[in-house]
Rosetta silent file (secondary structure, phi, psi, omega in degrees, C-alpha in Angstrom):
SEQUENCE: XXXXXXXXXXXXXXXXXXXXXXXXXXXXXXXXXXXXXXXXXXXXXXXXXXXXXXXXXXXXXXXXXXXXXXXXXXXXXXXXXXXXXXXXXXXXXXXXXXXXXXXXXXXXXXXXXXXXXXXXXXXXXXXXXXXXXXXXXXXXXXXXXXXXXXXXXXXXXXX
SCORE:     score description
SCORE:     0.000 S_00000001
   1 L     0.000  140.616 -171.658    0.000    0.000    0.000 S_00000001
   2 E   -98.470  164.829 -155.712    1.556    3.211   -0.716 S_00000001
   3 H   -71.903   -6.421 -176.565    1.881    5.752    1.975 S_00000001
   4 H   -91.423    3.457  164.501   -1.123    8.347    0.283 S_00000001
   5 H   -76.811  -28.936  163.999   -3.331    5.371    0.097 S_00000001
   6 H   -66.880  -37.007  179.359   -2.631    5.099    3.979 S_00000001
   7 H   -78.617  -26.815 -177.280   -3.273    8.202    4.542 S_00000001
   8 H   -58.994  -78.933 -177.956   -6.799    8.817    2.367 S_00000001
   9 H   -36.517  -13.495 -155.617   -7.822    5.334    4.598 S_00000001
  10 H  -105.424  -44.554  161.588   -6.635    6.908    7.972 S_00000001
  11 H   -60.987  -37.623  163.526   -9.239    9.946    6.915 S_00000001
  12 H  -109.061   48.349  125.423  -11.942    8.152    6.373 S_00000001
  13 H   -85.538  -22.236  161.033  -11.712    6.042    9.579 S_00000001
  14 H   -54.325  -51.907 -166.623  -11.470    9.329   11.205 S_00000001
  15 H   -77.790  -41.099  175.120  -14.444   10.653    9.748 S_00000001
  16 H   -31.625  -53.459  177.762  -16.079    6.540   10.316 S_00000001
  17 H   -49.436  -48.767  177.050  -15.327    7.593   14.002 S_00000001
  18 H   -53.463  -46.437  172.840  -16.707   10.514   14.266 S_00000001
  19 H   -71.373  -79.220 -151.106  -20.122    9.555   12.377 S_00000001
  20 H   -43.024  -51.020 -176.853  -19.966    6.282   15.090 S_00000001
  21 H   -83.009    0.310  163.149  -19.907    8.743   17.859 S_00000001
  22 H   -63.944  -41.290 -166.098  -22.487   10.885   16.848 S_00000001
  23 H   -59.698  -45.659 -178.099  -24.660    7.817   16.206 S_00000001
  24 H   -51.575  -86.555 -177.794  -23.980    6.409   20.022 S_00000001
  25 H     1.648  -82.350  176.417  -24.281   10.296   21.450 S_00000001
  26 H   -21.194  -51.682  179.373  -27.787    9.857   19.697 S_00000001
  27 H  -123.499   18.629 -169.682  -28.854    6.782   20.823 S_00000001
  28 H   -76.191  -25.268  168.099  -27.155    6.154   24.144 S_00000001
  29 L  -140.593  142.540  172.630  -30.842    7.141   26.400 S_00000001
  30 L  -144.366 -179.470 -157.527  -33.875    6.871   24.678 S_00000001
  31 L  -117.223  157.926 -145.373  -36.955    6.937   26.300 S_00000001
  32 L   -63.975  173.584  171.480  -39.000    4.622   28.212 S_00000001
  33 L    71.430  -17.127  173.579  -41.342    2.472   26.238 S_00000001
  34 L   -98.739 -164.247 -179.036  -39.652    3.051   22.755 S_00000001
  35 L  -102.331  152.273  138.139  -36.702    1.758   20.992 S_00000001
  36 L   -89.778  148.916 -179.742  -33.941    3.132   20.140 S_00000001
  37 L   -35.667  -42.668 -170.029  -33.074    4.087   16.667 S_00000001
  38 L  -132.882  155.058  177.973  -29.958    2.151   16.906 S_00000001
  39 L   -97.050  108.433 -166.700  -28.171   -0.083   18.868 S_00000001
  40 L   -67.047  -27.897 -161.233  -25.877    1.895   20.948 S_00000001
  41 L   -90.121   11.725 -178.702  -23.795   -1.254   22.379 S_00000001
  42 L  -114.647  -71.830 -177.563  -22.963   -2.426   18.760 S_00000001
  43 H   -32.154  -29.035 -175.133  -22.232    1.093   17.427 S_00000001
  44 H   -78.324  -63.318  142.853  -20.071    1.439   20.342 S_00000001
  45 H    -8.905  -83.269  167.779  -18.270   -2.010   19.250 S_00000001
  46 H   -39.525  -70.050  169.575  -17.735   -0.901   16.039 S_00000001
  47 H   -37.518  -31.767  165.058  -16.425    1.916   16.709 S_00000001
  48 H   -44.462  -58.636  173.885  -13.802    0.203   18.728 S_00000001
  49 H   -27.386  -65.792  176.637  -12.972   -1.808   15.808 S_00000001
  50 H   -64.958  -41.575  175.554  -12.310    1.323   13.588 S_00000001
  51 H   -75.586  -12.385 -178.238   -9.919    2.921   16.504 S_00000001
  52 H   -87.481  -63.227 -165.075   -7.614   -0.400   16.801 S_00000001
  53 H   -77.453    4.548  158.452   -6.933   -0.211   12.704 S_00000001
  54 H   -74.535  -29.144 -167.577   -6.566    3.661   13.162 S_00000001
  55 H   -75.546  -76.201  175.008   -4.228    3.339   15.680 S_00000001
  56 H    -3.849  -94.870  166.871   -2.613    0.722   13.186 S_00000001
  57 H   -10.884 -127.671 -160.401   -2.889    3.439   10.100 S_00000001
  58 H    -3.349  -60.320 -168.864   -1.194    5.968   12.451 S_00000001
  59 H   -72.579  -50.441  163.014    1.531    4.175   13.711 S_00000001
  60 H    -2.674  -83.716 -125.092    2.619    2.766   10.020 S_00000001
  61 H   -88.431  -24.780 -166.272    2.324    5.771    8.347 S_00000001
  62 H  -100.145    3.678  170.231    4.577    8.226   11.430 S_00000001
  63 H   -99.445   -9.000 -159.122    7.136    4.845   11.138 S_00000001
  64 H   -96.024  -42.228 -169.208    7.058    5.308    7.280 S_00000001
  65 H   -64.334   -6.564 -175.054    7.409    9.367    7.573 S_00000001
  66 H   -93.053   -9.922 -158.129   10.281    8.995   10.036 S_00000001
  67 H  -112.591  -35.403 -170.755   12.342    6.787    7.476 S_00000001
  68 L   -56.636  137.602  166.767   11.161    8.656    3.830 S_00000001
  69 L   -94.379  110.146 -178.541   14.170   10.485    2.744 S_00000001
  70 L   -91.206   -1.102  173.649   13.087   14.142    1.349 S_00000001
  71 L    95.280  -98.128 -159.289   16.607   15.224    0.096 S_00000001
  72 L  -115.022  -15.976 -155.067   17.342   18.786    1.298 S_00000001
  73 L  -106.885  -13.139  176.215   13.827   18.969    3.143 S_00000001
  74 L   131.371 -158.543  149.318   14.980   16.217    5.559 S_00000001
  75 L   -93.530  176.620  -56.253   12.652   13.022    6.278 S_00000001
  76 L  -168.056  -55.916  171.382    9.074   13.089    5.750 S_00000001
  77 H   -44.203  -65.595  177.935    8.322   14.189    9.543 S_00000001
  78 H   -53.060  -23.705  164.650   10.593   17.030    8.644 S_00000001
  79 H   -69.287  -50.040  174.535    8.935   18.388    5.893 S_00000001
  80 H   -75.934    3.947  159.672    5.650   18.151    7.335 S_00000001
  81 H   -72.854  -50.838  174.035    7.048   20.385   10.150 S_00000001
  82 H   -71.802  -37.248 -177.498    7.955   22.746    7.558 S_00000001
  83 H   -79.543  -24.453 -179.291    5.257   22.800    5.650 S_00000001
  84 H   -71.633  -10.650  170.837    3.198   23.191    8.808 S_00000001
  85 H   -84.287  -38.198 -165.709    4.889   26.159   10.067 S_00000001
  86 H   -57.231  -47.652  173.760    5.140   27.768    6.384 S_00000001
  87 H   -50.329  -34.861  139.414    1.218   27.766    6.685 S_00000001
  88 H   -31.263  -56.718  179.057    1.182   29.204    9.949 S_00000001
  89 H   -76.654  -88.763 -173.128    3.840   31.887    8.605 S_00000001
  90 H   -43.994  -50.562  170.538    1.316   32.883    5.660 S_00000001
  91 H   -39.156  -60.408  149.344   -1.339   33.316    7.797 S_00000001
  92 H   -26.906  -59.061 -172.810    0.529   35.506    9.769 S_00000001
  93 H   -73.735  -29.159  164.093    1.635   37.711    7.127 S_00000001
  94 H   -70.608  -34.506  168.936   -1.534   37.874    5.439 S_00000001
  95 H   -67.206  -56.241  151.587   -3.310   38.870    8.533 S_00000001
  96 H    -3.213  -90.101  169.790   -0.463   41.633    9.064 S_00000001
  97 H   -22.235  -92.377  155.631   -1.341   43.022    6.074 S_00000001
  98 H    -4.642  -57.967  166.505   -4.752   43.004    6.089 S_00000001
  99 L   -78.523  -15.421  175.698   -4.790   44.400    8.827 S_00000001
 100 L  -110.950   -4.459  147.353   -2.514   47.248    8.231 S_00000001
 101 L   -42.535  -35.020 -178.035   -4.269   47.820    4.951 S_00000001
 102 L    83.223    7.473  142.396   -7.272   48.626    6.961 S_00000001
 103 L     3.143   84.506 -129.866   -9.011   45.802    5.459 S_00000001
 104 L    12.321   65.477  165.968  -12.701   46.350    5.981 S_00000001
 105 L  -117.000  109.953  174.592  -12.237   48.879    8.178 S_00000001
 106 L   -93.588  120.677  164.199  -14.326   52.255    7.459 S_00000001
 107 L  -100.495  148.274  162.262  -13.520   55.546    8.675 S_00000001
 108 L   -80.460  140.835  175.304  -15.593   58.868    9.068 S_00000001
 109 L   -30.195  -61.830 -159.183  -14.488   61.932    8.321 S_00000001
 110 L   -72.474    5.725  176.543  -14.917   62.942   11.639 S_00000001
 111 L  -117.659  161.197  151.942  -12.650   60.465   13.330 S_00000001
 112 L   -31.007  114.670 -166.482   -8.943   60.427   13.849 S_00000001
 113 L   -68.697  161.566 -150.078   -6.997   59.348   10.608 S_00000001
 114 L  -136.541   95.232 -165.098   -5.754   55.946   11.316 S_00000001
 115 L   -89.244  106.282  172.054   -1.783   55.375   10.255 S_00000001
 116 L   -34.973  125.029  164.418   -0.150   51.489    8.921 S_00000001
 117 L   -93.594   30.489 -172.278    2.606   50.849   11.764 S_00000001
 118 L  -145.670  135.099  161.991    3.382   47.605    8.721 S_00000001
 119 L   -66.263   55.600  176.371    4.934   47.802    5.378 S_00000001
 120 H    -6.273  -95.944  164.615    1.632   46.573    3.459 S_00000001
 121 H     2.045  -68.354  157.683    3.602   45.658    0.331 S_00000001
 122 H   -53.424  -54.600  179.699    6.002   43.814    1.784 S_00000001
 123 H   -68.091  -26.463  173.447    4.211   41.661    4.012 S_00000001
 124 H   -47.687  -78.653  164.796    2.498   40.996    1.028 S_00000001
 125 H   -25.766  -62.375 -175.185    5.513   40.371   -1.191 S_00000001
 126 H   -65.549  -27.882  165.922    6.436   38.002    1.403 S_00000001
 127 H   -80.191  -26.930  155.303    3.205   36.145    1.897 S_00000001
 128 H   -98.575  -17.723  146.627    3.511   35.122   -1.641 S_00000001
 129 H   -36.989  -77.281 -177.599    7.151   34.173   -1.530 S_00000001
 130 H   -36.838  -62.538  154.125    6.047   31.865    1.453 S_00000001
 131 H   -32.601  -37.887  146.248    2.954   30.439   -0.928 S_00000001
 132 H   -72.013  -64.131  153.343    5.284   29.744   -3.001 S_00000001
 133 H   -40.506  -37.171 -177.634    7.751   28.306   -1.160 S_00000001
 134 H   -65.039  -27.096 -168.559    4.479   25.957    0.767 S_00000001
 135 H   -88.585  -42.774  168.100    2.916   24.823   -2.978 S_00000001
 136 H   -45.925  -55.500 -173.911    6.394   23.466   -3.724 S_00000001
 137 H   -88.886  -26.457 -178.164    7.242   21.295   -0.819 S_00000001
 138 H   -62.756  -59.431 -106.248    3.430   19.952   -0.423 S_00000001
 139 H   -84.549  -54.349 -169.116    3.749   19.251   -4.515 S_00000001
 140 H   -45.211  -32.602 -142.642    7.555   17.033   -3.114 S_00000001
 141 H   -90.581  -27.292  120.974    5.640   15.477   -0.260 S_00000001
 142 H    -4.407  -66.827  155.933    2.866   14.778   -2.356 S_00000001
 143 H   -38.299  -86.551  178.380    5.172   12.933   -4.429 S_00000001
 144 H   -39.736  -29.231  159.139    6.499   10.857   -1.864 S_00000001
 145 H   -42.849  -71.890  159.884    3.141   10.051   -0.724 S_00000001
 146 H   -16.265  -67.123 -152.153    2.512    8.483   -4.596 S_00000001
 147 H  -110.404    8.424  171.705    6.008    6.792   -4.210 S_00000001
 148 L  -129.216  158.530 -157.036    6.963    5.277   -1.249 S_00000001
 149 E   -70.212  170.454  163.656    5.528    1.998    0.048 S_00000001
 150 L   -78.475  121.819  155.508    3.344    2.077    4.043 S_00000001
 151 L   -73.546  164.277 -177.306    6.098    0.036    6.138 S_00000001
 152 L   -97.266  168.682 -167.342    4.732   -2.774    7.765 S_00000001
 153 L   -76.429   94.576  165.007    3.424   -2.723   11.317 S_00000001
 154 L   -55.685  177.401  169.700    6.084   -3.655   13.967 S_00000001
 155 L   -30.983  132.249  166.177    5.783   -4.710   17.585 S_00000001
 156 L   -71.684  122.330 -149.294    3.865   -2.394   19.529 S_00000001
 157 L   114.826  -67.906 -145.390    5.879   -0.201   21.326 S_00000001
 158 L   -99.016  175.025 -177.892    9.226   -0.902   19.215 S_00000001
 159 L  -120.222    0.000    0.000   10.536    1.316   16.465 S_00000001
């Protein structure tokens, strides 16, 4: 299995969970003399079921990201550090901006003019370097997803 087919499965058992606990939430007291839609103690089961192969998924796929070799960006882990801060870093810088743009802000005549303490432009400039730089390393890691195999599941515990 390759590792973005582990990960697309690791999302939807996430989302499986997530529906499962809604379902329980839902049907966990019902009221006397009825039914409940569902059977909470199965749903409940299941769900179990789905968190032992996530926990699987997970550990695989953060043994396969510690071992892919990204070249200059590191291992796998490392990249997705970096890309997660680069995102983090555009947000910043966009909000900056925005904000010192005055970005839906409307003034009245009648008030106090309102002065950028931020080099609009820049932060700008820089928020699309950084966009740039972010669409690049997802498009390697992305790759590497495509091309390297899911290791198989060791010992629990062991590396």
């Amino acid at each position: 299995m390759k590792l973005a087919e582990a990960l697309t499965e690791r999302a939807d058992a996430q989302r499986r969970v997530e529906q499962l606990r809604s379902r329980i939430t839902a049907n966990a007291r019902y009221q006397e003399g009825e039914e409940p839609a569902e059977d909470a103690a199965a749903l409940l089961a299941e769900a179990e079921q789905v968190l032992t192969r996530l926990r699987t998924l997970i550990a695989r796929i953060n043994r396969t990201n510690s071992t892919v070799d990204l070249g200059p960006d590191g291992t796998m882990t490392d990249a997705l550090a970096t890309r997660d801060v680069l995102r983090l870093r555009h947000s910043v810088l966009t909000s900056a901006a925005d904000a010192a743009s005055g970005h839906g802000v409307r003034q009245l005549r009648s008030e106090l003019r309102q002065l950028t303490a931020l080099p609009v432009k820049a932060l700008r400039a820089q928020a699309d370097d950084v966009a740039r730089e972010l669409r690049t390393l997802d498009g390697r890691i992305q790759q590497a997803n495509w091309t390297h195999e899911l290791l198989e599941q060791g010992p629990v515990g062991s590396r």
